[in-house]
């Protein structure tokens, strides 16, 4: 759906994007994370051909783009932080205007008003809406033409936590309905909750990329070994194997240690118990996405 290959952009002496390659597949919610000034918005602006890339290639829907053809623009919905709404016009007026400019049927206006619970507010001027309602209207406006791809730049920044959560619910519904989302965000909880894959951008480059669980595994410094059945022999050897006992009760135990030590312990268990009857599971007790982010952003 989106493919960037070695995309670059400088503003004078400032190299905002230094060779970014990524792919967003149909039906994904892809998160772009990174500190202020990392280049996230520039990437989104280049995708939409609002800013011309200096190098590399950008493809949308399998078609290489340097400027946005109208037929592709109709397949994309955009929610940028400047809400793109007319303050002095009502909710319904804004949506009718958007429907007309995208050539969407007028019936879509009532559909999105219903979908976003905007019924009681349809005749209010946008300037009288709360931030949360404004953002709901902005998202409704962005999808009035039923786009396949939705690009959102910090859609919940500045919203109260409960309103932000409500907006995330709307985004989750769009994702579940099969839309492809590119989500730029600073909010880990949001990315963790919504995104199938994430790229952390640092200084104009992709520092790491993968699913949230892949990133957590990649940065895991400890693994947890869960043992069920008769954990006593493992417990007896825990200290010798360099493992910490996190928890144990009658027939189960949970131990943690550096990956090499956990794998050694696992090999010993398997040599004694080849059917692995006693072993419930081994899983990476990785850091949270926020810890990964902090390590990536503060790292060398
Ligand atoms: P934020 O989270 O603060 O929005 P960002 O990751 O989206 O940051 P960009 O807005 O893409 O980052 O900015 C990347 C770099 O390019 C920054 O150093 C910024 O100052 C610079 N920059 C962005 N737009 C322009 C512009 N129009 N003219 C000059 N420099 C710009």
mmCIF file with all atom_site columns, N, CA and C in Angstrom, residues 2 7-9 24 40-41 60-61 80 85 88 101 108-109 126-127 152 164 180 188 190 217 221 232 234 246 297:
data_model
loop_
_atom_site.group_PDB
_atom_site.id
_atom_site.type_symbol
_atom_site.label_atom_id
_atom_site.label_alt_id
_atom_site.label_comp_id
_atom_site.label_asym_id
_atom_site.label_entity_id
_atom_site.label_seq_id
_atom_site.pdbx_PDB_ins_code
_atom_site.Cartn_x
_atom_site.Cartn_y
_atom_site.Cartn_z
_atom_site.occupancy
_atom_site.B_iso_or_equiv
_atom_site.pdbx_formal_charge
_atom_site.auth_seq_id
_atom_site.auth_comp_id
_atom_site.auth_asym_id
_atom_site.auth_atom_id
_atom_site.pdbx_PDB_model_num
ATOM 1  N N  . UNK A 1 2   ? 1.924   1.232   0.851  1.00 0.00 ? 2   UNK A N  1
ATOM 2  C CA . UNK A 1 2   ? 2.909   2.324   0.854  1.00 0.00 ? 2   UNK A CA 1
ATOM 3  C C  . UNK A 1 2   ? 4.275   1.663   0.745  1.00 0.00 ? 2   UNK A C  1
ATOM 4  N N  . UNK A 1 7   ? 14.250  7.116   0.912  1.00 0.00 ? 7   UNK A N  1
ATOM 5  C CA . UNK A 1 7   ? 13.699  8.458   0.724  1.00 0.00 ? 7   UNK A CA 1
ATOM 6  C C  . UNK A 1 7   ? 14.470  9.465   1.565  1.00 0.00 ? 7   UNK A C  1
ATOM 7  N N  . UNK A 1 8   ? 14.802  10.584  0.939  1.00 0.00 ? 8   UNK A N  1
ATOM 8  C CA . UNK A 1 8   ? 15.591  11.624  1.620  1.00 0.00 ? 8   UNK A CA 1
ATOM 9  C C  . UNK A 1 8   ? 14.975  12.994  1.436  1.00 0.00 ? 8   UNK A C  1
ATOM 10 N N  . UNK A 1 9   ? 15.201  13.829  2.445  1.00 0.00 ? 9   UNK A N  1
ATOM 11 C CA . UNK A 1 9   ? 14.716  15.204  2.343  1.00 0.00 ? 9   UNK A CA 1
ATOM 12 C C  . UNK A 1 9   ? 15.547  16.115  3.236  1.00 0.00 ? 9   UNK A C  1
ATOM 13 N N  . UNK A 1 24  ? 4.255   -0.442  4.082  1.00 0.00 ? 24  UNK A N  1
ATOM 14 C CA . UNK A 1 24  ? 3.027   -0.633  4.868  1.00 0.00 ? 24  UNK A CA 1
ATOM 15 C C  . UNK A 1 24  ? 2.095   -1.493  4.029  1.00 0.00 ? 24  UNK A C  1
ATOM 16 N N  . UNK A 1 40  ? 9.222   12.485  11.243 1.00 0.00 ? 40  UNK A N  1
ATOM 17 C CA . UNK A 1 40  ? 7.986   11.721  11.012 1.00 0.00 ? 40  UNK A CA 1
ATOM 18 C C  . UNK A 1 40  ? 7.005   12.486  10.107 1.00 0.00 ? 40  UNK A C  1
ATOM 19 N N  . UNK A 1 41  ? 6.776   13.751  10.451 1.00 0.00 ? 41  UNK A N  1
ATOM 20 C CA . UNK A 1 41  ? 5.802   14.528  9.674  1.00 0.00 ? 41  UNK A CA 1
ATOM 21 C C  . UNK A 1 41  ? 6.328   14.750  8.257  1.00 0.00 ? 41  UNK A C  1
ATOM 22 N N  . UNK A 1 60  ? 2.562   4.457   -3.864 1.00 0.00 ? 60  UNK A N  1
ATOM 23 C CA . UNK A 1 60  ? 1.286   4.318   -3.160 1.00 0.00 ? 60  UNK A CA 1
ATOM 24 C C  . UNK A 1 60  ? 0.393   3.431   -4.005 1.00 0.00 ? 60  UNK A C  1
ATOM 25 N N  . UNK A 1 61  ? -0.242  2.469   -3.387 1.00 0.00 ? 61  UNK A N  1
ATOM 26 C CA . UNK A 1 61  ? -1.116  1.538   -4.112 1.00 0.00 ? 61  UNK A CA 1
ATOM 27 C C  . UNK A 1 61  ? -0.388  0.969   -5.337 1.00 0.00 ? 61  UNK A C  1
ATOM 28 N N  . UNK A 1 80  ? -4.393  15.464  10.041 1.00 0.00 ? 80  UNK A N  1
ATOM 29 C CA . UNK A 1 80  ? -3.194  16.130  10.553 1.00 0.00 ? 80  UNK A CA 1
ATOM 30 C C  . UNK A 1 80  ? -3.597  16.968  11.752 1.00 0.00 ? 80  UNK A C  1
ATOM 31 N N  . UNK A 1 85  ? -10.731 21.766  9.520  1.00 0.00 ? 85  UNK A N  1
ATOM 32 C CA . UNK A 1 85  ? -12.177 21.986  9.561  1.00 0.00 ? 85  UNK A CA 1
ATOM 33 C C  . UNK A 1 85  ? -12.449 23.494  9.498  1.00 0.00 ? 85  UNK A C  1
ATOM 34 N N  . UNK A 1 88  ? -16.322 28.176  11.446 1.00 0.00 ? 88  UNK A N  1
ATOM 35 C CA . UNK A 1 88  ? -17.583 28.927  11.446 1.00 0.00 ? 88  UNK A CA 1
ATOM 36 C C  . UNK A 1 88  ? -18.717 28.152  10.776 1.00 0.00 ? 88  UNK A C  1
ATOM 37 N N  . UNK A 1 101 ? -16.512 17.736  -2.136 1.00 0.00 ? 101 UNK A N  1
ATOM 38 C CA . UNK A 1 101 ? -15.208 17.919  -2.776 1.00 0.00 ? 101 UNK A CA 1
ATOM 39 C C  . UNK A 1 101 ? -14.553 16.584  -3.135 1.00 0.00 ? 101 UNK A C  1
ATOM 40 N N  . UNK A 1 108 ? -23.367 9.617   2.645  1.00 0.00 ? 108 UNK A N  1
ATOM 41 C CA . UNK A 1 108 ? -22.208 9.339   3.517  1.00 0.00 ? 108 UNK A CA 1
ATOM 42 C C  . UNK A 1 108 ? -22.188 10.275  4.718  1.00 0.00 ? 108 UNK A C  1
ATOM 43 N N  . UNK A 1 109 ? -22.738 11.478  4.530  1.00 0.00 ? 109 UNK A N  1
ATOM 44 C CA . UNK A 1 109 ? -22.705 12.450  5.638  1.00 0.00 ? 109 UNK A CA 1
ATOM 45 C C  . UNK A 1 109 ? -23.472 11.876  6.826  1.00 0.00 ? 109 UNK A C  1
ATOM 46 N N  . UNK A 1 126 ? -18.319 24.283  14.371 1.00 0.00 ? 126 UNK A N  1
ATOM 47 C CA . UNK A 1 126 ? -17.122 23.575  14.842 1.00 0.00 ? 126 UNK A CA 1
ATOM 48 C C  . UNK A 1 126 ? -16.436 24.333  15.977 1.00 0.00 ? 126 UNK A C  1
ATOM 49 N N  . UNK A 1 127 ? -16.459 25.680  15.902 1.00 0.00 ? 127 UNK A N  1
ATOM 50 C CA . UNK A 1 127 ? -15.737 26.420  16.954 1.00 0.00 ? 127 UNK A CA 1
ATOM 51 C C  . UNK A 1 127 ? -16.373 26.232  18.325 1.00 0.00 ? 127 UNK A C  1
ATOM 52 N N  . UNK A 1 152 ? -2.596  9.468   9.860  1.00 0.00 ? 152 UNK A N  1
ATOM 53 C CA . UNK A 1 152 ? -2.959  10.296  11.021 1.00 0.00 ? 152 UNK A CA 1
ATOM 54 C C  . UNK A 1 152 ? -1.697  10.801  11.708 1.00 0.00 ? 152 UNK A C  1
ATOM 55 N N  . UNK A 1 164 ? -9.051  10.815  24.482 1.00 0.00 ? 164 UNK A N  1
ATOM 56 C CA . UNK A 1 164 ? -8.028  10.187  23.647 1.00 0.00 ? 164 UNK A CA 1
ATOM 57 C C  . UNK A 1 164 ? -8.352  8.702   23.484 1.00 0.00 ? 164 UNK A C  1
ATOM 58 N N  . UNK A 1 180 ? -6.273  0.543   6.085  1.00 0.00 ? 180 UNK A N  1
ATOM 59 C CA . UNK A 1 180 ? -4.846  0.582   6.377  1.00 0.00 ? 180 UNK A CA 1
ATOM 60 C C  . UNK A 1 180 ? -4.572  1.920   7.060  1.00 0.00 ? 180 UNK A C  1
ATOM 61 N N  . UNK A 1 188 ? 3.054   5.847   23.517 1.00 0.00 ? 188 UNK A N  1
ATOM 62 C CA . UNK A 1 188 ? 3.381   4.420   23.430 1.00 0.00 ? 188 UNK A CA 1
ATOM 63 C C  . UNK A 1 188 ? 2.141   3.540   23.586 1.00 0.00 ? 188 UNK A C  1
ATOM 64 N N  . UNK A 1 190 ? -0.810  4.113   22.880 1.00 0.00 ? 190 UNK A N  1
ATOM 65 C CA . UNK A 1 190 ? -1.624  4.162   21.664 1.00 0.00 ? 190 UNK A CA 1
ATOM 66 C C  . UNK A 1 190 ? -1.044  3.236   20.590 1.00 0.00 ? 190 UNK A C  1
ATOM 67 N N  . UNK A 1 217 ? 11.108  -8.399  22.018 1.00 0.00 ? 217 UNK A N  1
ATOM 68 C CA . UNK A 1 217 ? 12.014  -9.558  22.065 1.00 0.00 ? 217 UNK A CA 1
ATOM 69 C C  . UNK A 1 217 ? 13.441  -9.124  21.747 1.00 0.00 ? 217 UNK A C  1
ATOM 70 N N  . UNK A 1 221 ? 16.467  -8.441  27.717 1.00 0.00 ? 221 UNK A N  1
ATOM 71 C CA . UNK A 1 221 ? 17.750  -8.837  28.288 1.00 0.00 ? 221 UNK A CA 1
ATOM 72 C C  . UNK A 1 221 ? 17.561  -10.064 29.173 1.00 0.00 ? 221 UNK A C  1
ATOM 73 N N  . UNK A 1 232 ? 10.626  -28.978 41.392 1.00 0.00 ? 232 UNK A N  1
ATOM 74 C CA . UNK A 1 232 ? 11.644  -29.013 42.448 1.00 0.00 ? 232 UNK A CA 1
ATOM 75 C C  . UNK A 1 232 ? 13.086  -29.137 41.913 1.00 0.00 ? 232 UNK A C  1
ATOM 76 N N  . UNK A 1 234 ? 14.387  -28.184 39.216 1.00 0.00 ? 234 UNK A N  1
ATOM 77 C CA . UNK A 1 234 ? 14.838  -26.920 38.613 1.00 0.00 ? 234 UNK A CA 1
ATOM 78 C C  . UNK A 1 234 ? 15.105  -25.901 39.701 1.00 0.00 ? 234 UNK A C  1
ATOM 79 N N  . UNK A 1 246 ? 11.374  -16.338 40.330 1.00 0.00 ? 246 UNK A N  1
ATOM 80 C CA . UNK A 1 246 ? 10.438  -15.210 40.384 1.00 0.00 ? 246 UNK A CA 1
ATOM 81 C C  . UNK A 1 246 ? 9.233   -15.607 41.237 1.00 0.00 ? 246 UNK A C  1
ATOM 82 N N  . UNK A 1 297 ? 16.049  5.739   21.566 1.00 0.00 ? 297 UNK A N  1
ATOM 83 C CA . UNK A 1 297 ? 16.191  7.185   21.396 1.00 0.00 ? 297 UNK A CA 1
ATOM 84 C C  . UNK A 1 297 ? 17.404  7.720   22.159 1.00 0.00 ? 297 UNK A C  1
#
